[in-house]
mmCIF file of C-alpha atoms and ligand atoms in Angstrom:
data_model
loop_
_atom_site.group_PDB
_atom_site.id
_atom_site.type_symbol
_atom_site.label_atom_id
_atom_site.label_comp_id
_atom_site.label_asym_id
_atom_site.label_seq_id
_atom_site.Cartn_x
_atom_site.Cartn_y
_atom_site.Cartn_z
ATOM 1 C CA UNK I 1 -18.949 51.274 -148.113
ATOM 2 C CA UNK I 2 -16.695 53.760 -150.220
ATOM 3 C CA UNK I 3 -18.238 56.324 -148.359
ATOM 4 C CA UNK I 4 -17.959 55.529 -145.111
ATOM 5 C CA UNK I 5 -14.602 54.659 -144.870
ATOM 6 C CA UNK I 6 -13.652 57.893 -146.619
ATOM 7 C CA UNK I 7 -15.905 59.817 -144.265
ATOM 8 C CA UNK I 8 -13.697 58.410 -141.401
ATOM 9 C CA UNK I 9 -10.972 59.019 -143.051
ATOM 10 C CA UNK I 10 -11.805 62.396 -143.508
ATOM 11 C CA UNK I 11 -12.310 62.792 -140.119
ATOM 12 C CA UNK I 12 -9.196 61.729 -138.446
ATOM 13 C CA UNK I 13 -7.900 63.786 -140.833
ATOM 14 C CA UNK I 14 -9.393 66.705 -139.040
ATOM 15 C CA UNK I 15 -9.106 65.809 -135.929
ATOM 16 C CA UNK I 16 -5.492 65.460 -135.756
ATOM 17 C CA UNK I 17 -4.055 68.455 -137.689
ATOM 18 C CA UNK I 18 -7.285 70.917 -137.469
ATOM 19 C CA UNK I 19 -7.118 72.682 -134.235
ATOM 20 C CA UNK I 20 -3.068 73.398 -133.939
ATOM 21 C CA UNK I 21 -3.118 74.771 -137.402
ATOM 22 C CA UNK I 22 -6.166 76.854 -136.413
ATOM 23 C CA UNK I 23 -4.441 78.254 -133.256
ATOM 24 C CA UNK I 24 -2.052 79.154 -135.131
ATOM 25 C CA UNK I 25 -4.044 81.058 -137.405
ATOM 26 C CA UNK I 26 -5.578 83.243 -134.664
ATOM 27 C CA UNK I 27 -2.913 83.683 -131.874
ATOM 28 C CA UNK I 28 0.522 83.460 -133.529
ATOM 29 C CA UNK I 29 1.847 80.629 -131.250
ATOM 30 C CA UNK I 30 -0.118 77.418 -129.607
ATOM 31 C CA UNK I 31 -0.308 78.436 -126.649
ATOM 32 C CA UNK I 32 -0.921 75.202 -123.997
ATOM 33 C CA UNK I 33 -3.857 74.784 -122.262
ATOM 34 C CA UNK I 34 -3.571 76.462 -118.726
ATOM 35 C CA UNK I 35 -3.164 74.401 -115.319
ATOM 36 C CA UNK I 36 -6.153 75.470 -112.906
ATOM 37 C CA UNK I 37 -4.724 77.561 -110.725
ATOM 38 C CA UNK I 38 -2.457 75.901 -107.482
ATOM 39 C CA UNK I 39 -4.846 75.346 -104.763
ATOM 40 C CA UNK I 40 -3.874 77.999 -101.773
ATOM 41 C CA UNK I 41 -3.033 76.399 -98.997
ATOM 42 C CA UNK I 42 -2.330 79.102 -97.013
ATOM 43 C CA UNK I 43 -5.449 80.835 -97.499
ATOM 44 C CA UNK I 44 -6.488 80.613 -94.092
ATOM 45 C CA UNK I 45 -4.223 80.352 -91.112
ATOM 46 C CA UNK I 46 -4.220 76.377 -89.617
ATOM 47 C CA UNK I 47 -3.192 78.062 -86.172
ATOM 48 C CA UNK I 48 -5.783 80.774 -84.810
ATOM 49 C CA UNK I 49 -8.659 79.330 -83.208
ATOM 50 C CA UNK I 50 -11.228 81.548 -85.039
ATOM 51 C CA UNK I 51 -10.122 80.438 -88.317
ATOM 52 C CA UNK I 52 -12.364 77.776 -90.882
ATOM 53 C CA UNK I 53 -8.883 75.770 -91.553
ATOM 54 C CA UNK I 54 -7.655 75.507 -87.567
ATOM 55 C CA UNK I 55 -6.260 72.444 -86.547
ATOM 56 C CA UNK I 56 -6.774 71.043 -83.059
ATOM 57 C CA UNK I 57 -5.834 68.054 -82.099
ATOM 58 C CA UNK I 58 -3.596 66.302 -78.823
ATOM 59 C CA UNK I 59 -0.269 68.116 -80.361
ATOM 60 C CA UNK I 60 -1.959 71.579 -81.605
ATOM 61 C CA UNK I 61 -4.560 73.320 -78.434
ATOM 62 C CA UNK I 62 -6.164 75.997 -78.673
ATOM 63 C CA UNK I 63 -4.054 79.168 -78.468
ATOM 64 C CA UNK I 64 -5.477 80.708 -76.383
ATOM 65 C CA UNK I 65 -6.408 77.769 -74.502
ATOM 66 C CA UNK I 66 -10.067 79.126 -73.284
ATOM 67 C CA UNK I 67 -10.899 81.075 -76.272
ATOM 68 C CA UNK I 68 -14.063 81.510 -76.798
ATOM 69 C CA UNK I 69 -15.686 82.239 -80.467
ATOM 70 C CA UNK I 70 -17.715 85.410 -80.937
ATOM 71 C CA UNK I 71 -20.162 84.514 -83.362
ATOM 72 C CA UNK I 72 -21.859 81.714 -81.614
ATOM 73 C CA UNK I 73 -25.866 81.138 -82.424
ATOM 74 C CA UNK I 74 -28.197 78.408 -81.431
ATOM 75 C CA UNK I 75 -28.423 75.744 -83.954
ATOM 76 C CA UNK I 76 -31.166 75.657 -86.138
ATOM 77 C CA UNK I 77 -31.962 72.167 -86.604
ATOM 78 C CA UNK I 78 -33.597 70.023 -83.868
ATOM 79 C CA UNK I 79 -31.220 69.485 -81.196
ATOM 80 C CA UNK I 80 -31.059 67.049 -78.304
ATOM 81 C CA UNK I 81 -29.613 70.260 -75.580
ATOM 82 C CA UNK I 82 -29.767 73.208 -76.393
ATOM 83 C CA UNK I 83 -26.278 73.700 -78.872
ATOM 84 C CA UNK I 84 -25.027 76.948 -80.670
ATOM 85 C CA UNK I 85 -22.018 76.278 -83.172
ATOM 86 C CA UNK I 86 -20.518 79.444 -85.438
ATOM 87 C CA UNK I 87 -22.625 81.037 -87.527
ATOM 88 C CA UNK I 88 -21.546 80.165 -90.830
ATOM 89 C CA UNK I 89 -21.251 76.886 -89.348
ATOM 90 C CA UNK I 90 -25.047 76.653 -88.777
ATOM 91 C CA UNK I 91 -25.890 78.375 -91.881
ATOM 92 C CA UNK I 92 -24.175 75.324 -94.053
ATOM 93 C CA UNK I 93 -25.546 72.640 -91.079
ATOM 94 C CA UNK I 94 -29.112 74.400 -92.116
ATOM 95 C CA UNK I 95 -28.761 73.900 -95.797
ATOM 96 C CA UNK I 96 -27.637 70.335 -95.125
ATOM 97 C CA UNK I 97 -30.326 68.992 -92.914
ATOM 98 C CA UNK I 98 -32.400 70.529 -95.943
ATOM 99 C CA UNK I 99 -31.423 68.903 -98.387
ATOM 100 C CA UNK I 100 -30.544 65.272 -96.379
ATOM 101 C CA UNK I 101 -34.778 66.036 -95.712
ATOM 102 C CA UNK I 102 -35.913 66.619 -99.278
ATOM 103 C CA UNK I 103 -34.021 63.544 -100.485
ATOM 104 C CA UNK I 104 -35.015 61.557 -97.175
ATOM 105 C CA UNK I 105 -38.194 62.853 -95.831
ATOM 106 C CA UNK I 106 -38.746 60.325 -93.117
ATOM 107 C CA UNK I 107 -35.462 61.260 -91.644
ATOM 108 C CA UNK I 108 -33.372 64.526 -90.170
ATOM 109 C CA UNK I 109 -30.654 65.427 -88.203
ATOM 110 C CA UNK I 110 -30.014 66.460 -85.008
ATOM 111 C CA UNK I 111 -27.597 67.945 -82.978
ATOM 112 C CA UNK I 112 -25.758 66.567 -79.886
ATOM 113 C CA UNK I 113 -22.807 68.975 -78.906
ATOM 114 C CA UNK I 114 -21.868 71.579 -80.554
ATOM 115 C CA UNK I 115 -19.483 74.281 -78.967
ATOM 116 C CA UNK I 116 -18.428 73.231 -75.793
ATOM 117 C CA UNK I 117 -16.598 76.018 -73.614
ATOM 118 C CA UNK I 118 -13.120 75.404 -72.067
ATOM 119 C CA UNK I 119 -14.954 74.619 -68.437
ATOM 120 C CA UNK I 120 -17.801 72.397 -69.905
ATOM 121 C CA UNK I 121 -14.653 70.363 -71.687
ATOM 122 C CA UNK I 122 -13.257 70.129 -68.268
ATOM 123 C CA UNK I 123 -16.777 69.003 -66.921
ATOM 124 C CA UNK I 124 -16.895 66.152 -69.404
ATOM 125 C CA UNK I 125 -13.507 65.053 -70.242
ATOM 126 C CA UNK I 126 -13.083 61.653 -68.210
ATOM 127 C CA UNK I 127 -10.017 60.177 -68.353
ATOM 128 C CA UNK I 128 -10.366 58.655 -72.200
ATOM 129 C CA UNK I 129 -8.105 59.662 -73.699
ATOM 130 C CA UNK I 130 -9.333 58.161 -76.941
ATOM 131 C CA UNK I 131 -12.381 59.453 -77.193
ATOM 132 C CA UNK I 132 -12.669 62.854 -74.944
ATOM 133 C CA UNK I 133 -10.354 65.427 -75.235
ATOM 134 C CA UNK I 134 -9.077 67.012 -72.584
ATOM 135 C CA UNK I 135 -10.142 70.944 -72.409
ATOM 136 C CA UNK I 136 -8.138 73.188 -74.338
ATOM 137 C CA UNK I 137 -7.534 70.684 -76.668
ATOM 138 C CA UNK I 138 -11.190 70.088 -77.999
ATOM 139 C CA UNK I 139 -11.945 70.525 -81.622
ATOM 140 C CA UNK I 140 -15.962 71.726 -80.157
ATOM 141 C CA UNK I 141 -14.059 74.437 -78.190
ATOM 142 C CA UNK I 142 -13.385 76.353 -81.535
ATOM 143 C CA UNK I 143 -17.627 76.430 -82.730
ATOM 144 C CA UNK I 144 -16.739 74.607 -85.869
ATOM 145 C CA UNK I 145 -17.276 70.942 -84.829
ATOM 146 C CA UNK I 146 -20.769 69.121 -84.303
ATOM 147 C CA UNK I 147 -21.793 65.431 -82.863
ATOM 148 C CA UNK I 148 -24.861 64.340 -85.225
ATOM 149 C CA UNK I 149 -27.190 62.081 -85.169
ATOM 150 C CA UNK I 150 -30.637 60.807 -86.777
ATOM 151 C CA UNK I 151 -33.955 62.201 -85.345
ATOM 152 C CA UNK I 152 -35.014 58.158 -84.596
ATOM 153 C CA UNK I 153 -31.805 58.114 -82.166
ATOM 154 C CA UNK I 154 -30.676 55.444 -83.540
ATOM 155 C CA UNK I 155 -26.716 54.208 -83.002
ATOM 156 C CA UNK I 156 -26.821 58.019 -81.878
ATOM 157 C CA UNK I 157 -22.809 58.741 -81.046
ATOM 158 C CA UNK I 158 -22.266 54.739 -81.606
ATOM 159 C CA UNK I 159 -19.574 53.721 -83.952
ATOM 160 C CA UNK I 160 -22.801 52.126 -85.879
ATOM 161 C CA UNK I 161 -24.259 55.628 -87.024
ATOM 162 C CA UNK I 162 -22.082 54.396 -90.307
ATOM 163 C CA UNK I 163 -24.137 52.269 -91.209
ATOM 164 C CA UNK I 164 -27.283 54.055 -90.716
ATOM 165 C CA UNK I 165 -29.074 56.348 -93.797
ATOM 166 C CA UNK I 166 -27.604 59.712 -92.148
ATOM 167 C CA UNK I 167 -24.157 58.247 -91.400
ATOM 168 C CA UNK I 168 -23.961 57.283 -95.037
ATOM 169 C CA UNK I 169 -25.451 60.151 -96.508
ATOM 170 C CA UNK I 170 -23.666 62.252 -94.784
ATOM 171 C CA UNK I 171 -20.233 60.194 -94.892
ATOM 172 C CA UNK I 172 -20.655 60.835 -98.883
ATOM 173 C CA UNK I 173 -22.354 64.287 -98.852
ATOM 174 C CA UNK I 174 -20.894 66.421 -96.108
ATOM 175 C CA UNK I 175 -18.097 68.113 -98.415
ATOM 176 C CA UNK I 176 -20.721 69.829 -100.278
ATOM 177 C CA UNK I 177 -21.529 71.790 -97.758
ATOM 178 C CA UNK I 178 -18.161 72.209 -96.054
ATOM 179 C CA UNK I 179 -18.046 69.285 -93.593
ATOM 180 C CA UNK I 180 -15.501 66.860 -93.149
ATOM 181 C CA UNK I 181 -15.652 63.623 -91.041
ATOM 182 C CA UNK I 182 -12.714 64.600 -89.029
ATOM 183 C CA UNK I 183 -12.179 61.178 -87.291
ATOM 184 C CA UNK I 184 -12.055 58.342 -89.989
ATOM 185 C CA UNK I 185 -11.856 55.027 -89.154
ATOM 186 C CA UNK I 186 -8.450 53.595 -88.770
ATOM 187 C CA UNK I 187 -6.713 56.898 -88.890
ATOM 188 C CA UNK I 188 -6.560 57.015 -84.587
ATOM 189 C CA UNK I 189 -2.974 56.825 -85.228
ATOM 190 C CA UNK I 190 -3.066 60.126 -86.966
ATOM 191 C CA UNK I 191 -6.081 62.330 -85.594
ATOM 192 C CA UNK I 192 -5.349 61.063 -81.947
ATOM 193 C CA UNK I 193 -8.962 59.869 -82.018
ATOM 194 C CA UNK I 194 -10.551 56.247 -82.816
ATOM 195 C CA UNK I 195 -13.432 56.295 -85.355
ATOM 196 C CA UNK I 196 -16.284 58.610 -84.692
ATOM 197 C CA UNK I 197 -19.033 58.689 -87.506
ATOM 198 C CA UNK I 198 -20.900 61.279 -85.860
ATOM 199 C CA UNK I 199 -18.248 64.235 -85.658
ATOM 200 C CA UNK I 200 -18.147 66.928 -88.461
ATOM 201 C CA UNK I 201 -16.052 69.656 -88.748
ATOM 202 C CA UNK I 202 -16.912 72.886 -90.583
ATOM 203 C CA UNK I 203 -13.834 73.707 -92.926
ATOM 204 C CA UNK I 204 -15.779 75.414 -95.678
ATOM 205 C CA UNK I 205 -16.146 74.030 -99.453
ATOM 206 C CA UNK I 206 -13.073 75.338 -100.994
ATOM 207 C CA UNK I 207 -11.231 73.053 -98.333
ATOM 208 C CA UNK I 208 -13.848 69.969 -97.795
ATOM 209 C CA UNK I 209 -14.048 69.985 -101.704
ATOM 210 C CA UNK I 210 -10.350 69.998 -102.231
ATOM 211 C CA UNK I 211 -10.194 67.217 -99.702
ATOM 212 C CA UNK I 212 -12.632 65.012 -101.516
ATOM 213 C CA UNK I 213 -11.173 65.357 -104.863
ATOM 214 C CA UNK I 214 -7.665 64.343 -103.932
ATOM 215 C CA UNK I 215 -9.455 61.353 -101.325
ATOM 216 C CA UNK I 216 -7.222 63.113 -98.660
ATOM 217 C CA UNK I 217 -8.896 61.544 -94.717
ATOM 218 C CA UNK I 218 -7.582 64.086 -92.523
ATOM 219 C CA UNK I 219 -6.405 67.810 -91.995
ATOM 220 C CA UNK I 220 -2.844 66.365 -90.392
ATOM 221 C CA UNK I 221 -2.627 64.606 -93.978
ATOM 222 C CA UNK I 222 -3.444 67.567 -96.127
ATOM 223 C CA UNK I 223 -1.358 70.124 -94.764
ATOM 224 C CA UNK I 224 1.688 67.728 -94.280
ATOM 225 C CA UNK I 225 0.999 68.547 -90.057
ATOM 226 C CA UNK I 226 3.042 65.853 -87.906
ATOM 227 C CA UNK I 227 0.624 62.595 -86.797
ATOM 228 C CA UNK I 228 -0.990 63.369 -83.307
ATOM 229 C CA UNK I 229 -1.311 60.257 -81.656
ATOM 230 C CA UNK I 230 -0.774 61.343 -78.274
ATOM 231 C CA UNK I 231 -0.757 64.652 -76.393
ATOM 232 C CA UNK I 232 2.914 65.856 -76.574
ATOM 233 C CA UNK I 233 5.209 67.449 -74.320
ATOM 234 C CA UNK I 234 3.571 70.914 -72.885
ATOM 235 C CA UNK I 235 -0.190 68.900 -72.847
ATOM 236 C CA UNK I 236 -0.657 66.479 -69.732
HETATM 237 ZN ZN1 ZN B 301 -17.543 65.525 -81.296
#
């Protein structure tokens, strides 16, 4: 009994005046312990179409409007039509589908629309304004977006993909690989766009990451961008 309590004693003991007196010992000041460094959030332009951190959406088009991306390759994961998406897009889409497999072997991803050019945007876009964009204006135009869904087609590009084992797994797991769900539900008001489980956007991990830690939705929110309900003046 003696000795426990003095063993605890002993120990606050060291614990509390130990480690300034030894820093002082070996530096000459206590120096405090450094901030990580300020995340960059200019890093990457938000305004060039070719760039990881661009942000489309009904206040921010393309610039050019039909600019077309440079790198694009056919995806390689089972697709539905034939898709290509940027490359280091489909290199972290690769690794993703991988990994979703290994942990999920009856299931896999596949790909509905990926880039979609400034005339097949025109093609498509039908008057909803909630749910197609019109061209110019299309986050697929840029090669960084992709429409998922599960190999067994099911709620494929339905709001109930949530609730499926991709739609989950990939609502938690996309940041690792640098994908964001870029239209969360109940954030139409902000993104322009009502809830769309099967849309990811390649940002890259220093961004998706960032994103995640700090439980930040949407790129509008992050970078402080004004809320894009609505096409403004200059769109249609
Ligand atoms: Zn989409």
């Amino acid at each position: 009994m003696v000795v426990i309590v003095g063993a605890g004693a002993s120990f606050v003991g060291i614990s509390a005046v130990h480690p300034p007196t030894a820093a002082t010992a070996s530096t000459g000041s206590v120096a405090p312990a450094a901030d990580p460094p300020a995340f960059n959030m200019r890093k990457y332009t938000l305004d060039a179409p070719s760039s990881r951190w661009v942000v489309v959406d009904k206040l921010r088009p393309l610039n050019p409007r039909k600019y077309e991306p440079s790198d694009l390759v056919r995806v390689s994961i089972p697709r539905t039509f034939s898709a290509t998406i940027r490359r280091e897009a489909n290199t972290a889409l690769t690794l993703m589908n991988k990994e979703f497999v290994q942990s999920h072997p009856k299931y896999g991803l596949v790909v509905h629309s990926g880039y979609r050019s400034y005339a097949t945007q025109k093609a498509v876009w039908d008057g909803d304004y909630t749910l197609t964009a019109l061209p110019g204006y299309s986050e697929h135009q840029t090669g960084w977006a992709v429409d998922l869904a599960g190999k067994n087609g099911k709620c494929a590009i339905y709001e109930c993909f949530a609730n499926t084992t991709e739609g989950k797994w990939l609502a938690a797991n996309s940041y690792k690989y640098g994908f964001i769900l870029r239209y969360p539900k109940g954030m139409q008001n902000v993104t322009g766009y009502q809830f769309e489980p099967w849309h990811y956007r390649y940002v890259g991990t220093l961004l998706s990451i960032e994103m995640h830690n700090r439980n930040i939705k949407t790129l509008e929110q992050f970078f402080g961008l004004p809320n894009a309900p609505k096409y403004g003046v200059g769109g249609h």
